[in-house]
Amino acid sequence: DIQMTQSPSSLSASVGDRVTITCRASQGISNYLAWYQQKPGKVPKLLIYAASTLQSGVPSRFSGSGSGTDFTLTISSLQPEDVATYYCQKYNSALQTFGQGTKVEIK
Amino acid sequence: EVQLVQSGAEVKKPGESLRISCKGSGYSFTSYWISWVRQMPGKGLEWMGRIDPSDSYTNYSPSFQGHVTISADKSISTAYLQWSSLKASDTAMYYCARSDWLPEKYYFDYWGQGTLVTVSS
């Protein structure tokens, strides 16, 4: 089974900071990688699919990159409403796997 | 408007059976996979398995195979997640989520609101 490892597991940054979260697959998954945002007590929300395509309605400060085994989610200017846990998900096969999550807080 | 509406919260005792539901509307229910995702208290998202409502073909995560059953009734656009004998460790929030039938679109674009299952003696 392909494992998905996110880093860091948590981070604290100031409003306006650039934030980067990394997701690594144990085997190559091409660009079959999605990112989700889950705010406290809320339902997960799709942010990015195909590693770098922004879902409709998602603010442009979010971006994704990568292919193969290494991927990143970047928030170009952190906002208070971005406090959430972020998950990557690989979907290159019927067996789908999430990363363990990265909790983002405001310093 | 696409919606996935899940059944309400459940409180059960260990050993009891349970079936929770997820009703799709606003789209062609048989044209998309429905997956189930577990989130234990304070923990991350775990994909459990999925069903093709058009023919009830299923895939399961090895971690959940044999522990739960996923089914669907396409006549009422509803998918189900079922346990025959609950354990305290099944206490969690359960989400259903939709994905396209195309492999390059297996990500989850719509989610249900979640069903909280509490198993306690």
GROMACS .gro file of C-alpha atoms in nm, chain A:
model
  107
    1ASP     CA    1   0.000   0.000   0.000
    2ILE     CA    2   0.115   0.352  -0.076
    3GLN     CA    3   0.164   0.562   0.237
    4MET     CA    4   0.117   0.938   0.247
    5THR     CA    5   0.332   1.135   0.492
    6GLN     CA    6   0.267   1.500   0.567
    7SER     CA    7   0.504   1.743   0.734
    8PRO     CA    8   0.496   1.921   0.960
    9SER     CA    9   0.219   1.775   1.175
   10SER     CA   10   0.144   2.123   1.304
   11LEU     CA   11   0.265   2.477   1.255
   12SER     CA   12   0.205   2.822   1.394
   13ALA     CA   13   0.252   3.127   1.175
   14SER     CA   14   0.162   3.495   1.172
   15VAL     CA   15  -0.109   3.656   0.963
   16GLY     CA   16   0.040   3.738   0.624
   17ASP     CA   17   0.309   3.470   0.642
   18ARG     CA   18   0.375   3.227   0.360
   19VAL     CA   19   0.297   2.874   0.476
   20THR     CA   20   0.411   2.553   0.307
   21ILE     CA   21   0.292   2.200   0.384
   22THR     CA   22   0.458   1.896   0.233
   23CYS     CA   23   0.309   1.560   0.140
   24ARG     CA   24   0.525   1.267   0.035
   25ALA     CA   25   0.402   0.944  -0.125
   26SER     CA   26   0.591   0.620  -0.065
   27GLN     CA   27   0.560   0.543  -0.437
   28GLY     CA   28   0.497   0.760  -0.741
   29ILE     CA   29   0.137   0.868  -0.791
   30SER     CA   30   0.181   1.100  -1.091
   31ASN     CA   31  -0.040   1.402  -1.012
   32TYR     CA   32  -0.328   1.211  -0.850
   33LEU     CA   33  -0.310   1.422  -0.536
   34ALA     CA   34  -0.578   1.632  -0.368
   35TRP     CA   35  -0.569   1.871  -0.073
   36TYR     CA   36  -0.855   1.926   0.172
   37GLN     CA   37  -0.915   2.184   0.443
   38GLN     CA   38  -1.105   2.093   0.756
   39LYS     CA   39  -1.191   2.376   0.990
   40PRO     CA   40  -1.266   2.286   1.355
   41GLY     CA   41  -1.599   2.109   1.382
   42LYS     CA   42  -1.665   2.132   1.010
   43VAL     CA   43  -1.682   1.905   0.707
   44PRO     CA   44  -1.367   1.865   0.495
   45LYS     CA   45  -1.355   2.086   0.189
   46LEU     CA   46  -1.174   2.019  -0.139
   47LEU     CA   47  -0.909   2.284  -0.209
   48ILE     CA   48  -0.691   2.143  -0.485
   49TYR     CA   49  -0.700   1.840  -0.715
   50ALA     CA   50  -0.462   1.702  -0.975
   51ALA     CA   51  -0.185   1.834  -0.750
   52SER     CA   52  -0.218   2.193  -0.867
   53THR     CA   53  -0.571   2.269  -0.990
   54LEU     CA   54  -0.765   2.502  -0.764
   55GLN     CA   55  -1.122   2.396  -0.693
   56SER     CA   56  -1.382   2.654  -0.794
   57GLY     CA   57  -1.436   2.919  -0.528
   58VAL     CA   58  -1.111   2.855  -0.340
   59PRO     CA   59  -0.909   3.173  -0.276
   60SER     CA   60  -0.608   3.221  -0.501
   61ARG     CA   61  -0.371   3.243  -0.202
   62PHE     CA   62  -0.386   2.863  -0.200
   63SER     CA   63  -0.169   2.679  -0.449
   64GLY     CA   64  -0.037   2.329  -0.500
   65SER     CA   65   0.259   2.181  -0.679
   66GLY     CA   66   0.446   1.857  -0.730
   67SER     CA   67   0.433   1.530  -0.915
   68GLY     CA   68   0.546   1.176  -0.855
   69THR     CA   69   0.621   1.147  -0.485
   70ASP     CA   70   0.665   1.501  -0.352
   71PHE     CA   71   0.390   1.760  -0.326
   72THR     CA   72   0.337   2.094  -0.155
   73LEU     CA   73   0.041   2.307  -0.050
   74THR     CA   74   0.124   2.674  -0.015
   75ILE     CA   75  -0.077   2.952   0.144
   76SER     CA   76   0.082   3.268   0.010
   77SER     CA   77  -0.050   3.499   0.281
   78LEU     CA   78  -0.201   3.329   0.586
   79GLN     CA   79  -0.538   3.465   0.696
   80PRO     CA   80  -0.721   3.408   1.026
   81GLU     CA   81  -0.990   3.208   0.843
   82ASP     CA   82  -0.723   2.960   0.726
   83VAL     CA   83  -0.694   2.809   1.074
   84ALA     CA   84  -0.768   2.445   0.998
   85THR     CA   85  -0.620   2.102   0.952
   86TYR     CA   86  -0.506   2.026   0.599
   87TYR     CA   87  -0.499   1.677   0.450
   88CYS     CA   88  -0.347   1.541   0.134
   89GLN     CA   89  -0.509   1.244  -0.040
   90LYS     CA   90  -0.377   1.018  -0.311
   91TYR     CA   91  -0.632   0.884  -0.557
   92ASN     CA   92  -0.431   0.707  -0.824
   93SER     CA   93  -0.611   0.379  -0.763
   94ALA     CA   94  -0.925   0.237  -0.607
   95LEU     CA   95  -0.742   0.230  -0.273
   96GLN     CA   96  -0.735   0.588  -0.155
   97THR     CA   97  -0.526   0.718   0.133
   98PHE     CA   98  -0.511   1.040   0.330
   99GLY     CA   99  -0.207   1.191   0.491
  100GLN     CA  100  -0.218   1.228   0.869
  101GLY     CA  101  -0.297   1.598   0.855
  102THR     CA  102  -0.123   1.928   0.928
  103LYS     CA  103  -0.278   2.161   1.184
  104VAL     CA  104  -0.229   2.529   1.102
  105GLU     CA  105  -0.265   2.788   1.376
  106ILE     CA  106  -0.214   3.162   1.403
  107LYS     CA  107   0.080   3.280   1.613
   0.00000   0.00000   0.00000
